[in-house]
CSV table of C-alpha atoms in Angstrom, one decimal:
chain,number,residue,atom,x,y,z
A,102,UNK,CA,-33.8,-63.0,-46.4
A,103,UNK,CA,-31.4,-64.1,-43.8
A,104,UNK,CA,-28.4,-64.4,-46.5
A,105,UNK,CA,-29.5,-60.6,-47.2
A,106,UNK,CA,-29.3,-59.6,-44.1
A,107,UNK,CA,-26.2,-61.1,-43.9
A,108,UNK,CA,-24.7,-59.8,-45.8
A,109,UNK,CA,-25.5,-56.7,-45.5
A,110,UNK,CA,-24.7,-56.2,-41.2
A,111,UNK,CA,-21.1,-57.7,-42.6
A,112,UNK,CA,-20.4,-55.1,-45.1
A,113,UNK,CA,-21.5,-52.4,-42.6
A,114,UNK,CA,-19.2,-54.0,-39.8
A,115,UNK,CA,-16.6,-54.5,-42.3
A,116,UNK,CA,-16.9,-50.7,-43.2
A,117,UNK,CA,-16.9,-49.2,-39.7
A,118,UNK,CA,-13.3,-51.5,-39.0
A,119,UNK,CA,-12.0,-50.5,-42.6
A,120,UNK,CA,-12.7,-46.8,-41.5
A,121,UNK,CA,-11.9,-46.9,-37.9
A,122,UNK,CA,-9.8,-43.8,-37.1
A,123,UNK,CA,-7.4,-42.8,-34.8
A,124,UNK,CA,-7.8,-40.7,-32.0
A,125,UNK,CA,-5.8,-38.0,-33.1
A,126,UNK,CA,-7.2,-38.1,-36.8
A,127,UNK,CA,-8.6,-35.0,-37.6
A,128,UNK,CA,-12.7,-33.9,-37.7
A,129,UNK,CA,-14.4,-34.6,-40.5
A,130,UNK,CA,-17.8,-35.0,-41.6
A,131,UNK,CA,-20.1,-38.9,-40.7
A,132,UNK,CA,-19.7,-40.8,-44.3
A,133,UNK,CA,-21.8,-43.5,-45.6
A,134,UNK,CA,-20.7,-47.1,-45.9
A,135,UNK,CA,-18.8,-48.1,-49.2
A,136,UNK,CA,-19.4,-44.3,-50.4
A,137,UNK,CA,-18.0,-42.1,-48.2
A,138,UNK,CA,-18.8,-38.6,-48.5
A,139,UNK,CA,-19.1,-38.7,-52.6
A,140,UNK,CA,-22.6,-37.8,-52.4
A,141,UNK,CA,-22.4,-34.8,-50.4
A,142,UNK,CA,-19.3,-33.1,-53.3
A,143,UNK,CA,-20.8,-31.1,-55.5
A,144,UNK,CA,-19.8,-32.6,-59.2
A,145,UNK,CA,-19.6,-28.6,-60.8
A,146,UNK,CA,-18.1,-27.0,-58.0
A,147,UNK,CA,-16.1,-29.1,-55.5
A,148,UNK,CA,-13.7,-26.7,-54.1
A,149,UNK,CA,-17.0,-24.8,-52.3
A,150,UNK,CA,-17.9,-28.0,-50.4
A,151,UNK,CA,-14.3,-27.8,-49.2
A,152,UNK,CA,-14.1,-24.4,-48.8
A,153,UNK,CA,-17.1,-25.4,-46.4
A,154,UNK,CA,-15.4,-28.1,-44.8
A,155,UNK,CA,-12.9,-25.8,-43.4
A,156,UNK,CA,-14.8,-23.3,-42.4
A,157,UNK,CA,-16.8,-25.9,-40.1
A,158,UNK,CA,-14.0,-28.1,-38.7
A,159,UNK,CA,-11.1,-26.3,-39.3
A,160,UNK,CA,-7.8,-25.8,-41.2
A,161,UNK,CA,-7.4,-29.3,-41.1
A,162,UNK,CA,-10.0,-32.1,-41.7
A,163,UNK,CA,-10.6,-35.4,-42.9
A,164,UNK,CA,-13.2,-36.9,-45.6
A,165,UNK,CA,-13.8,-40.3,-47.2
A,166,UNK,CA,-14.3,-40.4,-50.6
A,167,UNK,CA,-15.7,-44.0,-51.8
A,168,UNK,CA,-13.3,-46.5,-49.8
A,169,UNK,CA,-10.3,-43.3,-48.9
A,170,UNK,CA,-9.5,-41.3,-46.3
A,171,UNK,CA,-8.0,-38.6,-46.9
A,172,UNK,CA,-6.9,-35.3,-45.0
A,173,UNK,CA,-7.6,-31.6,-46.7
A,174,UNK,CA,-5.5,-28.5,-45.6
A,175,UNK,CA,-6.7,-24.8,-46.2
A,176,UNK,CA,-5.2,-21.5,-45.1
A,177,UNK,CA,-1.9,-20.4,-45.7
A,178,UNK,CA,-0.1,-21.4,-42.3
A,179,UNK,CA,-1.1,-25.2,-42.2
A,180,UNK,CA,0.0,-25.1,-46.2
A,181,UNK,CA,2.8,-23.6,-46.0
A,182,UNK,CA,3.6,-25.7,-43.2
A,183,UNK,CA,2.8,-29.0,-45.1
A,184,UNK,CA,4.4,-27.7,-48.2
A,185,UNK,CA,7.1,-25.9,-47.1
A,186,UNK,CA,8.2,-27.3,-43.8
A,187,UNK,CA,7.1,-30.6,-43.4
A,188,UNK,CA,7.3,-31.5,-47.0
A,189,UNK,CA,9.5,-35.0,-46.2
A,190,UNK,CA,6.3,-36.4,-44.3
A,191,UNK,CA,3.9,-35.8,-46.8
A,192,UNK,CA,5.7,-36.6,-50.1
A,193,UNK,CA,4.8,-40.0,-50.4
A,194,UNK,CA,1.9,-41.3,-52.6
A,195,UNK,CA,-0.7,-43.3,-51.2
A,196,UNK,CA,-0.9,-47.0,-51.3
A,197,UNK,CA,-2.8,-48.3,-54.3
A,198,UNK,CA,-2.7,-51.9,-55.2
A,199,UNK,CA,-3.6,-51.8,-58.8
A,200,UNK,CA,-1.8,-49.0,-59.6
A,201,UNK,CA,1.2,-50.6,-57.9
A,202,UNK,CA,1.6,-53.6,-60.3
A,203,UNK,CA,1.4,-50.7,-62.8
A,204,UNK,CA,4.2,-48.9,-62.3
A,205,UNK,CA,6.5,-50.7,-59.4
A,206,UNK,CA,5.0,-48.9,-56.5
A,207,UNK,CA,5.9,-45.8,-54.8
A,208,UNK,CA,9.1,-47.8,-53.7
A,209,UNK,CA,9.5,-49.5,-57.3
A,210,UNK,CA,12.9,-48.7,-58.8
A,211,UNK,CA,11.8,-46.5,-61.8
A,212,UNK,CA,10.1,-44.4,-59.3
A,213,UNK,CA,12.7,-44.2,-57.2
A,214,UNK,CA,15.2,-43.2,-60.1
A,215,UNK,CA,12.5,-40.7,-61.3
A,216,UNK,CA,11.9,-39.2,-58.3
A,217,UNK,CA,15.7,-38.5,-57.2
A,218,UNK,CA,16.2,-36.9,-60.6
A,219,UNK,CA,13.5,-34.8,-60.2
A,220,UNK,CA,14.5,-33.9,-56.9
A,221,UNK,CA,17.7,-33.0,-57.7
A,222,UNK,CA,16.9,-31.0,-61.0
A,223,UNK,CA,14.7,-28.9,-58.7
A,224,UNK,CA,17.3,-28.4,-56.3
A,225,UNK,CA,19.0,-26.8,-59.2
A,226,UNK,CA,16.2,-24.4,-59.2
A,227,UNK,CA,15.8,-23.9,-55.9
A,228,UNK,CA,13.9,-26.0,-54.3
A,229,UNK,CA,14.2,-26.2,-50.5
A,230,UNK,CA,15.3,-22.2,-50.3
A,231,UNK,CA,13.3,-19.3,-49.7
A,232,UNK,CA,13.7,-17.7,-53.0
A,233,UNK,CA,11.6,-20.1,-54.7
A,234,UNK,CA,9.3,-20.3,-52.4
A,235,UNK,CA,9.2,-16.3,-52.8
A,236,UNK,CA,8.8,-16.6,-56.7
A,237,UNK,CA,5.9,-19.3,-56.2
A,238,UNK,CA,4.1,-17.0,-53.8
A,239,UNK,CA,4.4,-14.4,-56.7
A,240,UNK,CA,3.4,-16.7,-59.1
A,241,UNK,CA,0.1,-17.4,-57.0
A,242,UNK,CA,-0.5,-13.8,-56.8
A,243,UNK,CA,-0.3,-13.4,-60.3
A,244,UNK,CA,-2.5,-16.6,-60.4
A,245,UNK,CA,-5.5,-15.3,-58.2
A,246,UNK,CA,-4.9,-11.5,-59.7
A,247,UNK,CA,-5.8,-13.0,-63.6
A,248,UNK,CA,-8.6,-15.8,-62.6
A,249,UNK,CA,-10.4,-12.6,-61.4
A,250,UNK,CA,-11.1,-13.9,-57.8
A,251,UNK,CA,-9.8,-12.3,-54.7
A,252,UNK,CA,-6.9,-14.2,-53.1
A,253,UNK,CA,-9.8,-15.1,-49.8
A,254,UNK,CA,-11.9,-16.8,-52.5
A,255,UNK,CA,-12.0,-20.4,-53.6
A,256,UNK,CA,-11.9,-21.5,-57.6
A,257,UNK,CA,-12.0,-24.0,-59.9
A,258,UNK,CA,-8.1,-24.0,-61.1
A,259,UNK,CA,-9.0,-26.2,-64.0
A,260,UNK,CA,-11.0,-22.8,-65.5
A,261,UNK,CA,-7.0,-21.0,-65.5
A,262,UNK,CA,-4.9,-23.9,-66.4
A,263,UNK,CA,-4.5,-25.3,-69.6
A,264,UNK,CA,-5.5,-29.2,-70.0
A,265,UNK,CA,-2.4,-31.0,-71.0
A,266,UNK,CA,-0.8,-34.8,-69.9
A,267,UNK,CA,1.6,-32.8,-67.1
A,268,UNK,CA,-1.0,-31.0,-66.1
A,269,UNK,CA,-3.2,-33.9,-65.1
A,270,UNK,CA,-0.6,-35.5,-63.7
A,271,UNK,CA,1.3,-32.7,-61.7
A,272,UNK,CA,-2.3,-31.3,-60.4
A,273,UNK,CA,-3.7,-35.0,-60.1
A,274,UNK,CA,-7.1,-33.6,-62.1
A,275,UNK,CA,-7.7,-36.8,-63.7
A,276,UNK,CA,-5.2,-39.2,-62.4
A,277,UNK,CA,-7.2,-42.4,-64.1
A,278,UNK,CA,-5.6,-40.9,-67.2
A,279,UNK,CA,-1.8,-40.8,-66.6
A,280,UNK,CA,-0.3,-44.1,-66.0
A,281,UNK,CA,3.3,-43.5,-65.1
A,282,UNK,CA,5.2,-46.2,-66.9
């Protein structure tokens, strides 16, 4: 019983130092050790416990999802400013250690090749100036216009887009499936 108990004040301290945030780290809701918040998402319909998120602590919060934190934007200021403006700072993938030895890391040298040449092939396109930032807002519009919804309302994208190996993998839906190699 005293093993048990053990063990079990360690994994709760070792939780809470794991977790420990920042002072500037932004609101979220209290999660559970080892689980995080995964309880309180709604399997079906995930975007409206986000959607709820932001209404209750902001534009941007934080949540833990199993052993991750992670930060969630919402409105179209803080997006575009995440997207658009600061998109240098928030580029990079998050450390994984498994999926590291996979593929070489974020920093791993097929990555990197991969990752200038698609950089510079959007460039091409436009990327970086307004006028493709114009044509993706009009692509969105065109977006929320078909799935039915008003542009104020939340939905489940995977209802509009059609399944597919780069969709998975551009939209991170199922990233257990694509295994960059």
């Amino acid at each position: 019983m005293v093993l048990f108990l053990f063990i079990f004040v360690f994994i709760i301290i070792a939780d809470f130092l794991k977790n420990w945030s920042p002072p500037n780290f932004p609101p979220g809701p209290l999660s559970l050790p080892l689980v995080g918040n995964l309880l309180s998402v709604d399997r079906k319909h995930p975007y409206v416990y986000f959607t709820n998120l932001s209404d209750v602590y902001g534009n941007v919060c934080s949540i833990c999802l199993g052993g991750f934190k992670m930060v969630f934007v919402s409105g179209y200021k803080v997006v575009k400013e995440a997207l658009a403006t600061q998109a240098d700072n928030f580029m990079d993938r998050p450390y994984q250690a498994m999926a590291n030895r996979v593929y070489l890391g974020e920093t791993g040298l097929q990555i990197s090749k991969q990752r200038r040449f698609a950089l510079s092939t959007l460039r091409n396109f436009g990327l970086g100036k307004s006028t493709m930032e114009q044509s993706v807002c009009e692509e969105i519009r065109h977006l929320t216009n078909d799935s039915g919804e008003s542009p104020n309302r939340a939905f489940w994208i995977c209802v509009i887009f059609p399944f597919s190996h780069v969709t998975h993998y551009l939209l991170h839906l199922h990233p257990h499936t694509c295994i960059i190699s």
